[in-house]
Each structure stands twice: as C-alpha cells, then as structure tokens.
Coordinates of C-alpha atoms and ligand atoms in Angstrom, one line a residue:
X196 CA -10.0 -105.4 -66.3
X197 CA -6.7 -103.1 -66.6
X198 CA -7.6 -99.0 -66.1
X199 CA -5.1 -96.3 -66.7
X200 CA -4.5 -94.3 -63.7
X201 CA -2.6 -91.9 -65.8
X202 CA -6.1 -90.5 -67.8
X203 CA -7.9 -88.1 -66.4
X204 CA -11.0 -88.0 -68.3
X205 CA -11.8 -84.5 -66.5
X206 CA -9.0 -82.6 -68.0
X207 CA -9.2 -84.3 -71.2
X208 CA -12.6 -83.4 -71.5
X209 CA -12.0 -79.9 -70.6
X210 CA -11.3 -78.0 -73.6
X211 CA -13.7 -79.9 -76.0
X212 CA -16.6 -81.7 -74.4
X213 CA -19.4 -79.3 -73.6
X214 CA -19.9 -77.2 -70.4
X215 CA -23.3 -77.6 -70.3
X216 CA -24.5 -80.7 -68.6
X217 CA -24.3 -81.1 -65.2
X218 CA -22.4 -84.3 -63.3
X219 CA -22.9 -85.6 -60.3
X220 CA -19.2 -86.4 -59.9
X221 CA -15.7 -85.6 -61.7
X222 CA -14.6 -88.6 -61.6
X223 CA -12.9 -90.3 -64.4
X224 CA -14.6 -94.0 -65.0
X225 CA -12.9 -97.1 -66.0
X226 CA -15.6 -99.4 -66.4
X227 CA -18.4 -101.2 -64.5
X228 CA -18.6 -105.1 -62.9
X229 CA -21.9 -106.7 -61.4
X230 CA -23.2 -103.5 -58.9
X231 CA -20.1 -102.1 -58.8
X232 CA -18.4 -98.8 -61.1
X233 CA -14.7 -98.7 -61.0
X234 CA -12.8 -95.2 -61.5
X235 CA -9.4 -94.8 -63.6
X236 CA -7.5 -95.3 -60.5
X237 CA -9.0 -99.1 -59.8
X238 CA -10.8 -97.7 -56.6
X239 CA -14.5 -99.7 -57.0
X240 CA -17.9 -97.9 -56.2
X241 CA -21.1 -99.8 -54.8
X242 CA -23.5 -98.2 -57.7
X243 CA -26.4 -97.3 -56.3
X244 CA -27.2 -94.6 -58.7
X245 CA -27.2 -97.1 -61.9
X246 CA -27.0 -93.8 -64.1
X247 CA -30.1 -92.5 -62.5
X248 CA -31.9 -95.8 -62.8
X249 CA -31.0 -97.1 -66.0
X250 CA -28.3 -100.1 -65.0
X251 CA -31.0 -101.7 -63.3
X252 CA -29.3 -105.1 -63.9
X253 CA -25.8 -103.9 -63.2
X254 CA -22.9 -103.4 -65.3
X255 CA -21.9 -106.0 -67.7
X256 CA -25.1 -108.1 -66.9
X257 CA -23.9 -111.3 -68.8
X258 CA -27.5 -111.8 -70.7
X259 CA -27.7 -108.4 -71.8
X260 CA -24.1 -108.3 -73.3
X261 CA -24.6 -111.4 -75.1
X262 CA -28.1 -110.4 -76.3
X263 CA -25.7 -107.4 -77.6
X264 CA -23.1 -109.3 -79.2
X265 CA -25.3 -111.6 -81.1
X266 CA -27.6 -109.1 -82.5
X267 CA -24.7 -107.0 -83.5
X268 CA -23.4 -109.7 -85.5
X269 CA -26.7 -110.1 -87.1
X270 CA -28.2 -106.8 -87.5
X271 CA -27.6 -103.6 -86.2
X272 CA -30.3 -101.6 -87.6
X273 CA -32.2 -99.2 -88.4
X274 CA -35.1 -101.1 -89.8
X275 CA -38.0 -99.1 -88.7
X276 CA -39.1 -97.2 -91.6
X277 CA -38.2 -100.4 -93.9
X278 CA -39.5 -103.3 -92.3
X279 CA -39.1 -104.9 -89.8
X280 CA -36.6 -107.2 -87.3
X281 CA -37.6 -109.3 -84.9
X282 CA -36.2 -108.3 -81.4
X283 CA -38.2 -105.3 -82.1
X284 CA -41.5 -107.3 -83.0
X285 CA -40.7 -109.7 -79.5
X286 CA -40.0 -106.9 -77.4
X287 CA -43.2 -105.0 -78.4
X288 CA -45.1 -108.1 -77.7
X289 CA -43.3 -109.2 -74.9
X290 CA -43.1 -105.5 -73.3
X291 CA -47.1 -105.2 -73.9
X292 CA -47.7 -108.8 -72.2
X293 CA -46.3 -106.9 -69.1
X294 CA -49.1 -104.5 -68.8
X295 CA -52.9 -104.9 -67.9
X296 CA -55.5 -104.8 -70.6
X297 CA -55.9 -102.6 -72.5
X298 CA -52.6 -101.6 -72.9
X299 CA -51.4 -103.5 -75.7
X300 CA -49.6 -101.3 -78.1
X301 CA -46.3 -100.6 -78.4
X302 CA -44.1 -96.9 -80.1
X303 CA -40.6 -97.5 -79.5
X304 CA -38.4 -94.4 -79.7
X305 CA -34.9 -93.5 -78.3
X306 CA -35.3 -91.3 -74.7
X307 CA -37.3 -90.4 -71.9
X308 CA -38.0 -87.1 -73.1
X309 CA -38.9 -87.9 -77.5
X310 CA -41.4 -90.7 -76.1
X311 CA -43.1 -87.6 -73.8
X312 CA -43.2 -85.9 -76.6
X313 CA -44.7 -88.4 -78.6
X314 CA -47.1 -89.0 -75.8
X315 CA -47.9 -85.2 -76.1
X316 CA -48.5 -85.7 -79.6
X317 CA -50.6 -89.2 -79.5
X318 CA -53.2 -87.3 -76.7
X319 CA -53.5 -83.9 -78.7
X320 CA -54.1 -86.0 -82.0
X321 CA -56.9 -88.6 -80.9
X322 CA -58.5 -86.9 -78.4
X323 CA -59.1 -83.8 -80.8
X324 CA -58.0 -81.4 -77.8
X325 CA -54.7 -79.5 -77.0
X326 CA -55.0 -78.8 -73.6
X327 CA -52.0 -80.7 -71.1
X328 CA -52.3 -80.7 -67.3
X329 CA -48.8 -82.0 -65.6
X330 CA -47.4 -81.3 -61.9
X331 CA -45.8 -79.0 -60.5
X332 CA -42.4 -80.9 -59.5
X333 CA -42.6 -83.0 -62.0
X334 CA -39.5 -84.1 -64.4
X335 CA -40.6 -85.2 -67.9
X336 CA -37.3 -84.5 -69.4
X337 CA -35.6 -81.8 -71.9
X338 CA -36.8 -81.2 -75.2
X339 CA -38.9 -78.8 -75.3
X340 CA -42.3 -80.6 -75.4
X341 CA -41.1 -82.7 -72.4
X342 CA -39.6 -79.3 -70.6
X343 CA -43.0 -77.2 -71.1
X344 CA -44.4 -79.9 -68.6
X345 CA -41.0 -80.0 -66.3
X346 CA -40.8 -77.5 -63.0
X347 CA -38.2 -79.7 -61.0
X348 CA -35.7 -77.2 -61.4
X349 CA -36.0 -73.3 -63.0
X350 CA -32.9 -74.0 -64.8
X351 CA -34.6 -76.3 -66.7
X352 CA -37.5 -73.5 -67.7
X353 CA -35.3 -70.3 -67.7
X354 CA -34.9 -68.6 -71.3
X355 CA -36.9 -70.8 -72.9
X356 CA -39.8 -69.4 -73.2
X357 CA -42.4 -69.4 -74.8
X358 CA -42.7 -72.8 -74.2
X359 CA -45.6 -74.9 -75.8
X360 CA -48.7 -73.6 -75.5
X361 CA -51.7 -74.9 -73.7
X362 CA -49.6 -76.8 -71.2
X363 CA -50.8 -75.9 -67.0
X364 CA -49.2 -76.7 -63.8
X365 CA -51.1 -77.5 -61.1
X366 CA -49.8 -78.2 -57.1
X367 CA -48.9 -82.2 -56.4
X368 CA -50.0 -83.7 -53.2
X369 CA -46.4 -83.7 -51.9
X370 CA -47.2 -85.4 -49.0
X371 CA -44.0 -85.0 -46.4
X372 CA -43.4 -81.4 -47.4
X373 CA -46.9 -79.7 -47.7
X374 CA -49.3 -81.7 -45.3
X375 CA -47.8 -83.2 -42.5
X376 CA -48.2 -86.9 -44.0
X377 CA -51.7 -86.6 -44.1
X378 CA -52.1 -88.3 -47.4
X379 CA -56.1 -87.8 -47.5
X380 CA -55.9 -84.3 -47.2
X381 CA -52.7 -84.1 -49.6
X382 CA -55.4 -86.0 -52.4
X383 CA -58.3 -83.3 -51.2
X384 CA -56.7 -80.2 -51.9
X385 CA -54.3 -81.1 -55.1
X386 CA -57.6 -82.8 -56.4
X387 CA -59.7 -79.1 -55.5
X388 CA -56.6 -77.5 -57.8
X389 CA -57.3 -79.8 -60.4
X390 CA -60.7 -78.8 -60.8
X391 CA -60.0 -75.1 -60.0
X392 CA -58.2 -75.1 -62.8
X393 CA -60.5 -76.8 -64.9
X394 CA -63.2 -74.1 -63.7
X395 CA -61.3 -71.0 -64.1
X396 CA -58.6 -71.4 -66.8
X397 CA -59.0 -74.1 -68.8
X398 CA -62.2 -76.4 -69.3
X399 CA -62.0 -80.1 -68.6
X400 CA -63.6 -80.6 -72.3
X401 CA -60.4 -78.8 -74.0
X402 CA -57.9 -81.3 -71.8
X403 CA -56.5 -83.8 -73.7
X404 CA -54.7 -85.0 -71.1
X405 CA -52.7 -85.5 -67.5
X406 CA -49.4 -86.3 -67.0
X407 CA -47.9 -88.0 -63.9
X408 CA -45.1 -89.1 -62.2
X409 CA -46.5 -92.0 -59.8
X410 CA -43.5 -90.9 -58.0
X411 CA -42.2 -87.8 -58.5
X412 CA -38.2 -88.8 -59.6
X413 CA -36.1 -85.6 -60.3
X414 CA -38.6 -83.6 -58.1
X415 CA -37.7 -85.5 -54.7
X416 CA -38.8 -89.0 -54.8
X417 CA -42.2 -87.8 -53.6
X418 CA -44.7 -90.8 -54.3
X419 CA -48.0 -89.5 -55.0
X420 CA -50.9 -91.2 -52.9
X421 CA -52.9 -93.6 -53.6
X422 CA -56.4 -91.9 -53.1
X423 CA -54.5 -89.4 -55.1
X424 CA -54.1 -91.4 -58.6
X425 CA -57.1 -92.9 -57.8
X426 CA -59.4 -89.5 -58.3
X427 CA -57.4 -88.3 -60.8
X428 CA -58.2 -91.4 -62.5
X429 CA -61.6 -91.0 -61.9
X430 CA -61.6 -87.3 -62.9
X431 CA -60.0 -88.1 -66.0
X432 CA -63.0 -90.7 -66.9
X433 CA -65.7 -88.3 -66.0
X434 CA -64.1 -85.8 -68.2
X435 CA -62.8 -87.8 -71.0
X436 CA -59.4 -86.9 -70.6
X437 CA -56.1 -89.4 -70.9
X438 CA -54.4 -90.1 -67.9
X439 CA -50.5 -90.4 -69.1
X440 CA -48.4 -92.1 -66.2
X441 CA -44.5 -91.5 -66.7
X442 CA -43.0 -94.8 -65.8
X443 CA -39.6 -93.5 -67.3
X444 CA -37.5 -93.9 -64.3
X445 CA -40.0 -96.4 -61.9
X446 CA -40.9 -98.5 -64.4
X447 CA -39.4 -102.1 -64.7
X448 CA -39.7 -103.2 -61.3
X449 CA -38.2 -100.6 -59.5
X450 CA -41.1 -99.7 -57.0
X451 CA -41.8 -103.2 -56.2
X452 CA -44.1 -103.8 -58.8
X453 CA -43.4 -104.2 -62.5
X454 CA -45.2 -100.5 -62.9
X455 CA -45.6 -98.4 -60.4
X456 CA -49.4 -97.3 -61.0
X457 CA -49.7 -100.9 -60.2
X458 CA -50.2 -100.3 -56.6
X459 CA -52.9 -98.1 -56.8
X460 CA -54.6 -100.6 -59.4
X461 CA -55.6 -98.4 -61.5
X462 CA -54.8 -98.7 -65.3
X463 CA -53.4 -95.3 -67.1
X464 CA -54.3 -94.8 -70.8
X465 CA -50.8 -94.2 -72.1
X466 CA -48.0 -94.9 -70.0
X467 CA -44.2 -93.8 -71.1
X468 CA -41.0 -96.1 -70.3
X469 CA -37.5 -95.5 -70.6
X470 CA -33.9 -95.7 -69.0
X471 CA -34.1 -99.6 -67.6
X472 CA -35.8 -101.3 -70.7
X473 CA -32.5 -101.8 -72.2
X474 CA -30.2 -101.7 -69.4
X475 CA -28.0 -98.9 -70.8
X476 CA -28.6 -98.4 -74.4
X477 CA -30.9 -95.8 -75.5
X478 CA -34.3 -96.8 -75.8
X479 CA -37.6 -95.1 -74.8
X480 CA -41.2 -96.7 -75.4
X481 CA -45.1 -95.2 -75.5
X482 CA -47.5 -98.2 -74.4
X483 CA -51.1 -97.6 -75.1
X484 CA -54.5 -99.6 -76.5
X485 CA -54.9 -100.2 -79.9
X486 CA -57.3 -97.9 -80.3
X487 CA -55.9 -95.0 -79.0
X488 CA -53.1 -95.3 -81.3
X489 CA -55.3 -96.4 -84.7
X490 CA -56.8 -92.4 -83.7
X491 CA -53.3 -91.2 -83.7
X492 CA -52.9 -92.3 -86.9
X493 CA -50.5 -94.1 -89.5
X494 CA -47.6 -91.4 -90.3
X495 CA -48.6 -89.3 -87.5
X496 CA -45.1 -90.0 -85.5
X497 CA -42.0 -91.3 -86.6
X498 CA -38.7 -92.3 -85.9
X499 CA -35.2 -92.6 -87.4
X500 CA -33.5 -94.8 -84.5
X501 CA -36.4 -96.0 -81.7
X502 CA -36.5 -99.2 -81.7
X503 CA -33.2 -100.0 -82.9
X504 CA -32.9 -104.0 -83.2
X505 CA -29.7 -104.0 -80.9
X506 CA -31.2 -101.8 -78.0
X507 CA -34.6 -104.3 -78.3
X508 CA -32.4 -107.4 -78.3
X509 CA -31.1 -105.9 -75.0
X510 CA -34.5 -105.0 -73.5
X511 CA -35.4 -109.1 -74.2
X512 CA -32.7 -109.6 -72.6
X513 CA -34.1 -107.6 -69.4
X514 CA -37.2 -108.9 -69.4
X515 CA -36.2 -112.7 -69.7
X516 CA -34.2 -111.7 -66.6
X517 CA -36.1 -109.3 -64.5
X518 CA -39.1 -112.5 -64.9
X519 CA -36.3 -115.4 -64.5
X520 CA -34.6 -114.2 -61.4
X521 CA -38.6 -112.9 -59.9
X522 CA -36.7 -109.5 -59.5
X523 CA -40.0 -107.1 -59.1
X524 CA -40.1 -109.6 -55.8
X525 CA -36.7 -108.5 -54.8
X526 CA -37.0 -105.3 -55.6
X527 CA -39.9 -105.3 -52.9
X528 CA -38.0 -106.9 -50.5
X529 CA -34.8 -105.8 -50.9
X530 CA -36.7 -102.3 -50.3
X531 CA -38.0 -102.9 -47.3
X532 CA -34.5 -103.7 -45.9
X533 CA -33.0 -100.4 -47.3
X534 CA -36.6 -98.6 -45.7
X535 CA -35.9 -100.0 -42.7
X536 CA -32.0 -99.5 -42.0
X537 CA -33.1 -95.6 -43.6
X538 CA -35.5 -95.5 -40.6
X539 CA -33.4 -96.3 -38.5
X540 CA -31.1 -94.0 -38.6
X541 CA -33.5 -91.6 -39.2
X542 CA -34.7 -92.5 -35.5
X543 CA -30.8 -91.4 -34.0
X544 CA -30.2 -88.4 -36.5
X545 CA -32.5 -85.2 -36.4
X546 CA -30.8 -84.3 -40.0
X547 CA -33.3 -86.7 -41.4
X548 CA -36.7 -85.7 -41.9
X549 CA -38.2 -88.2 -44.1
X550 CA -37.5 -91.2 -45.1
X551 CA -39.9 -92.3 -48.5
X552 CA -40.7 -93.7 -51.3
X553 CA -41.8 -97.5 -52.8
X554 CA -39.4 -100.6 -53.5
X555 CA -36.1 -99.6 -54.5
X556 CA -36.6 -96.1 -55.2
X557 CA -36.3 -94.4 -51.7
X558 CA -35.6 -91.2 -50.9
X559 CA -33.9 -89.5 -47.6
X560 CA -34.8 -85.8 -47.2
X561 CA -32.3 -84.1 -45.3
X562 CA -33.5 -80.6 -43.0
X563 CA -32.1 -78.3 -41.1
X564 CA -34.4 -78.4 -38.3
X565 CA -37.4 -81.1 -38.9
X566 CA -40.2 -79.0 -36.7
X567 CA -40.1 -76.1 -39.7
X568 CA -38.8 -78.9 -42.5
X569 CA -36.1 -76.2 -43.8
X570 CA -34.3 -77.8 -46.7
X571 CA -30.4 -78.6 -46.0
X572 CA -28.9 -78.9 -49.5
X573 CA -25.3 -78.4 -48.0
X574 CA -25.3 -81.5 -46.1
X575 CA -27.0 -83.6 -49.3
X576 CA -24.2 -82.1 -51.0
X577 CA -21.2 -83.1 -48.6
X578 CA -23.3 -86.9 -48.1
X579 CA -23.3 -87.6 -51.5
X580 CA -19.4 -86.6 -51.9
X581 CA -18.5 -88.5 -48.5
X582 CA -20.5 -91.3 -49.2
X583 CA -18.9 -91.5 -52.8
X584 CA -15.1 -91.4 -51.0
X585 CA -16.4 -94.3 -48.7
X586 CA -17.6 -96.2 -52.0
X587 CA -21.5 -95.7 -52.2
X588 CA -22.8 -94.0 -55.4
X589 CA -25.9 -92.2 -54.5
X590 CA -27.2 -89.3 -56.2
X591 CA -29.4 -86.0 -54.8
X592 CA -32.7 -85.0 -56.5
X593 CA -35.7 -82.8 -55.5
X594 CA -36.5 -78.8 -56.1
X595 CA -34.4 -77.8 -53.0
X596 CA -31.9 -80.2 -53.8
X597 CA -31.9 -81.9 -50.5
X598 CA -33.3 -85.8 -50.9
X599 CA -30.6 -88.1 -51.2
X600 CA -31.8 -90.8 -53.5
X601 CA -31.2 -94.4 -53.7
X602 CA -32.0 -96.6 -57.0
X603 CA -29.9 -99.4 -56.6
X604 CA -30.4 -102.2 -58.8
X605 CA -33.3 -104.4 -59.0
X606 CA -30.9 -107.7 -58.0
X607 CA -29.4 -106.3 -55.7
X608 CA -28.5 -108.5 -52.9
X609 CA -29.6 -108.3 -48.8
X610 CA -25.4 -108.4 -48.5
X611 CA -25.2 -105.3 -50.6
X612 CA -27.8 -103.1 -49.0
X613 CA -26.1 -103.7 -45.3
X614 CA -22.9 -102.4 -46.9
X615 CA -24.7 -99.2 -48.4
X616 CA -26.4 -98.3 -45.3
X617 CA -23.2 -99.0 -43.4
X618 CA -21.1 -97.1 -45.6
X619 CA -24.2 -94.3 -46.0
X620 CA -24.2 -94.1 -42.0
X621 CA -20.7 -93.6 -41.2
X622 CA -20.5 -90.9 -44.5
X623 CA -23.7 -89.2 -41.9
X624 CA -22.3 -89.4 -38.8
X625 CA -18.8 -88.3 -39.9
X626 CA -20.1 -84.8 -41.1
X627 CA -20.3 -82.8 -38.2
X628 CA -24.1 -81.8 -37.2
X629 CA -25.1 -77.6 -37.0
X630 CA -24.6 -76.8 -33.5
X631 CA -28.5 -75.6 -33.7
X632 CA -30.4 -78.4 -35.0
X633 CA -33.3 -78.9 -33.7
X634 CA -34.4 -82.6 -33.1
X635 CA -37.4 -83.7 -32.8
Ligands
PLP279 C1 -39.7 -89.4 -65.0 C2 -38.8 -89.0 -66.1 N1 -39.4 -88.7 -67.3 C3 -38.6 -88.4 -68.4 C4 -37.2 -88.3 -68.3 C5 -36.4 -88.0 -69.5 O1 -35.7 -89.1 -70.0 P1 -34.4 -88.9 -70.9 O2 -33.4 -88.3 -70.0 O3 -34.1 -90.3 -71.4 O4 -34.8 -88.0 -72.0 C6 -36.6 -88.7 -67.1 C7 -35.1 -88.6 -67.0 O5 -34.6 -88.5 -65.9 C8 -37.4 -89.0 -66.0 O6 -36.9 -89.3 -64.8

C-alpha cells in the first residue's frame, strides 16, 4: 500500500484534535498488514500492542474485512430499537455458546466502559441493592460509572468527584508487589479486606455486587490468584451478591482460554466483553443468565448504536476464526514461548523483577533494585521508545507505570515471538543499566 511520507499526522492534528488523550506514541500511521503497523514513512512495526488488545486478529484480517464489506453492502444499521438483523441475533447466540451455563444472555453495546455501566445498572436493578465492591488497581474504563470503580491511575479520579455513590475499594491480592509471590497469603488477607469492609462500612446484604479484573490490565497485568476468585466466588454466594468479571481486554482467548475466569473454573454471574469481539470496530457486550436479565427488566437499558449489524458481522467473523484456526490453543502456547524467552532474560538482567501474567497477556515489571521492588518508570519509558525504533510495539501499564506489557495477537506465530524478544532484548541491553542496581 502507497503512504505519504510528506503528512505528519502530529502537526496536522495539532491545532484542532484535542489535547486531552494520552498516546503512547507520536507517530503518524499509514495503515496496518497481517501483525504488522506501518508509519507514514513506510518503516513497518511488529504490533504487539494491537490497540491495547483489540486487533487480536491483526490488521486487515481478510475474514473480518469481508464480513465488513458484505454487511455494509447489505445493512449498516442501526436496527436495535426497530427490529432486528441477523448478525446481531448469530453473534448473540454464537457469543453465548462460548460461555458455560448459565450464561446465556446477551446486551450488546458500543465500549468497554457503557457495557460497565450497564453491568452497574443490571446488578443495582435485580438484585434490589446499590452497594458496588471493585479493586483497588483496577481499570473499568472512563465514563463516570466505569471511573467511580477505576484507581489505576489518579488522573483518571482527580476533579471528578463526587463520583457515584455507594461504590468501595478494597486492596487486590497483588501478588509480586505486596507478598512476595505467596499467592495463599495474597487470597488470605485481600479476602480479610473484603469482609472487613463488609463488617465495618458497608453490609454484605446492601452489596449488589463485585467487580473484577481476572487480571488486572491497565493496573499492571497483575493476575489475580486462583484461591483468590475462588473465595470471592464463594463469598459472593454466601452473601447473595453478583460476581461481575471484566473480560474487556482478556476476554477472547487472550489468556489461553476463551475467558479468563476459565482457569479458576468458576463461573461469574455477569461478565463484560469488549475491544477483541470485533477486531477493531466498536463493540462492547454484557453476558449474563436469562434470569438475571428478565429482573433487570424490558426498557431498563438501552442503546442507540450497540450492536450495530456491521460491528456483529465482524465479531462472526472473529469467532468463526478464533474456533477455525484453534487460536485459544495458540494463544497458550505461543504464551509460553514469549514467558519463557521473558524469563530468560529476566535471569541475565537485574532490571527485571517480574515476569507475569497468563497466555498472551504478559507483563515485565521493571525495578530499580529487585530486593526493595522500587518501581523504574524511566527505563519502561525509554524500552518502550527503543523498542518501538527497533520495530516492536509494546505498550507500558500499571499504577507506577513500570510493567511493559505485551498483547500480541492471538495468531501470532512461534517466528514472530523470537523476533519480539530479539528485538525487546537488544532495545534492554542497549539502555545503559544505573551504576547502583542492585541484582539479585
Ligand atoms: C479491563 C477493562 N475494562 C474496561 C475498559 C474500558 O473499555 P473502553 O475503553 O472500550 O471504554 C478497558 C479499556 O482499556 C479495560 O481494559
């Protein structure tokens, strides 16, 4: 495909495109090929941030344009208020075949963040109770129902308050950071803050619901442990409160499994999806039982745009492939490779505390000395940059902005992980180490 090397979408941008969201990058992009992004100049990127995990099939994924094109020939939409079309009746079936009993009911909407807020919604409305328990860490997304549960970052809180009401944060079992990768003692004590809470400030009977993260995304990659979702699972059935899992950015095989509370077998009572169901065009989706949303009631929620017929002829699309090419298997495997060559260089570099996370979404915490575990955001900073001149997209996450995280896509290849943790290990051993690192 021709680019322009003359447009720099920076500068154009400039004067009338707002100041307010953040970027990763200045770069000005052309377009994308396969697992590849390719600037304005014609340089090409290995794109291992997939728009923070929604590419999940690549760029240009020939099933998912044609799906596309058809349906945009056909209809475009909006038909949800006046009927109905039928990529949006398949998907809803098809993305409901995908999850255990008894989730077998589909809301489609438009982003991460409305479908949170329509989860906030569904669990206040049928449960009869307004209280929300989330994490502290977590990322749930922007508008303001979604923020009120978000702590990733302050920015994301400051000058917004008040925020909605009745919403508590309570510690996650953050594993690497707080205990020393003792994962039964990280489930003990975020479990004894649960119910702390639940003692002292807000009774287990007014909770409609908790929200989590199986892994924490935006917060650091921080997977919580399995004894951990376990008893809260538990906890929420003695208590009769929902347990909402936010699949937004694991879900769709990312972790190795189709959904990500799939390795701790249990089954959440509403579970959010997002950012890879359509591979790139907006689409968000609240998956619960029958029931629960018969209690929510007809009119209760609505929706303009969610489930637009084009964005669901896409996410067929995904799903005919993700099954097709057996990429939750691949996304397990390929995993393990990219786990392994992360170790690895763990093992020879000292700047490298911890090395996490399921499947394909694996994180690389970078410290300036790993006995005390002090944070070392510079040096995620100037990876990320030098691993982006070398040709590797990865983006940084977590509250002290240190964890380098990779999400490349789900097919990606065993060719194209050697040449990210090539290209990722020369980017690390080209920036110079501080003189007083400690190793370990
Ligand atoms: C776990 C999680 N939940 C919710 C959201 C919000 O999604 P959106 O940006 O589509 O509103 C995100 C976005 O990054 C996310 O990672």
């Amino acid at each position: 495909m021709d680019t322009n090397p003359a447009l720099d979408l920076a500068a154009l941008a400039r004067p009338s495109l707002t100041p307010v969201l953040g970027r990763y990058f200045e770069t000005s992009w052309s377009h994308g090929a396969g697992h590849r992004l390719y600037d304005t100049d014609g340089r090409s990127y290995l794109d291992f941030a997939n728009g923070i995990a929604v590419t999940a099939l690549g760029h240009h994924h020939p099933a998912v344009t044609a799906a596309i094109h058809a349906q945009v020939d056909r209809l475009i939409g909006p038909t949800g208020a006046v009927g109905y079309a039928e990529p949006v009746v398949r998907l809803a079936g098809r993305l409901a075949a995908t999850f255990p009993d008894p989730l077998d009911t589909v809301f489609f909407l438009n982003s991460g963040s409305e479908a949170i807020d329509g989860a906030i919604k569904l669990v206040r409305r049928a449960t009869g109770r307004s209280v929300i328990i989330a994490f502290r860490g977590a990322f749930h997304g922007r508008t303001v129902g979604a923020m009120s549960l978000t702590s990733s970052s302050l920015n994301y809180r400051t000058g917004y308050e008040p925020l909605l009401p009745s919403v508590y944060l309570t510690p996650f079992p953050n594993v690497y950071r707080d205990f020393d990768g003792d994962e039964e003692r990280a489930t003990r004590v975020a479990m004894d803050h649960l119910r702390e809470l639940t003692e002292w400030i807000a009774p287990a009977s007014g909770v409609a619901a908790v929200f989590i993260e199986p892994v924490q995304g935006e917060g650091g990659y921080n997977p919580a442990p399995i004894p951990f979702l376990r008893a809260l699972r538990a906890f929420c059935d003695e208590h009769g409160i929902l347990l909402v899992a936010d699949e937004v950015q694991t879900g769709f095989g990312r972790t190795g499994r189709m959904w990500s509370f799939e390795h701790a077998g249990i089954v959440p009572d509403v579970v959010v999806v997002a950012k890879a169901i359509a591979n790139g065009l907006p689409l968000s989706a609240i998956v619960s039982s029958r029931g629960l949303q018969t209690r929510w009631g007809k009119g209760a929620h609505g929706t303009t745009y969610g489930g637009n017929p084009v964005a669901c002829a896409a996410g067929l699309a995904v799903l005919d492939t993700i099954e097709a090419e057996g990429l939750v298997a691949n996304a397990a495997a390929r995993g393990a490779e990219l786990s392994a060559g992360l170790r690895a260089l763990m093992a020879d570099d000292p700047r490298i505390g911890d090395v996490r996370g399921p499947g394909l979404m694996i994180g690389v915490e970078l410290v300036r000395d790993r006995a005390t575990r002090e944070p070392d955001p510079a040096l995620c900073d100037a990876l990320v940059a030098r691993a982006a001149d070398e040709g590797l997209l990865v983006l940084s996450c977590g509250h002290d902005h240190n964890v380098v995280r990779f999400i490349p896509p789900v097919n990606v290849t065993a060719d194209e992980i050697d040449e990210a943790l090539g290209i990722f290990g020369r980017a690390l051993r080209s920036l110079p180490a501080r003189p007083d690192a400690a190793g370990a």
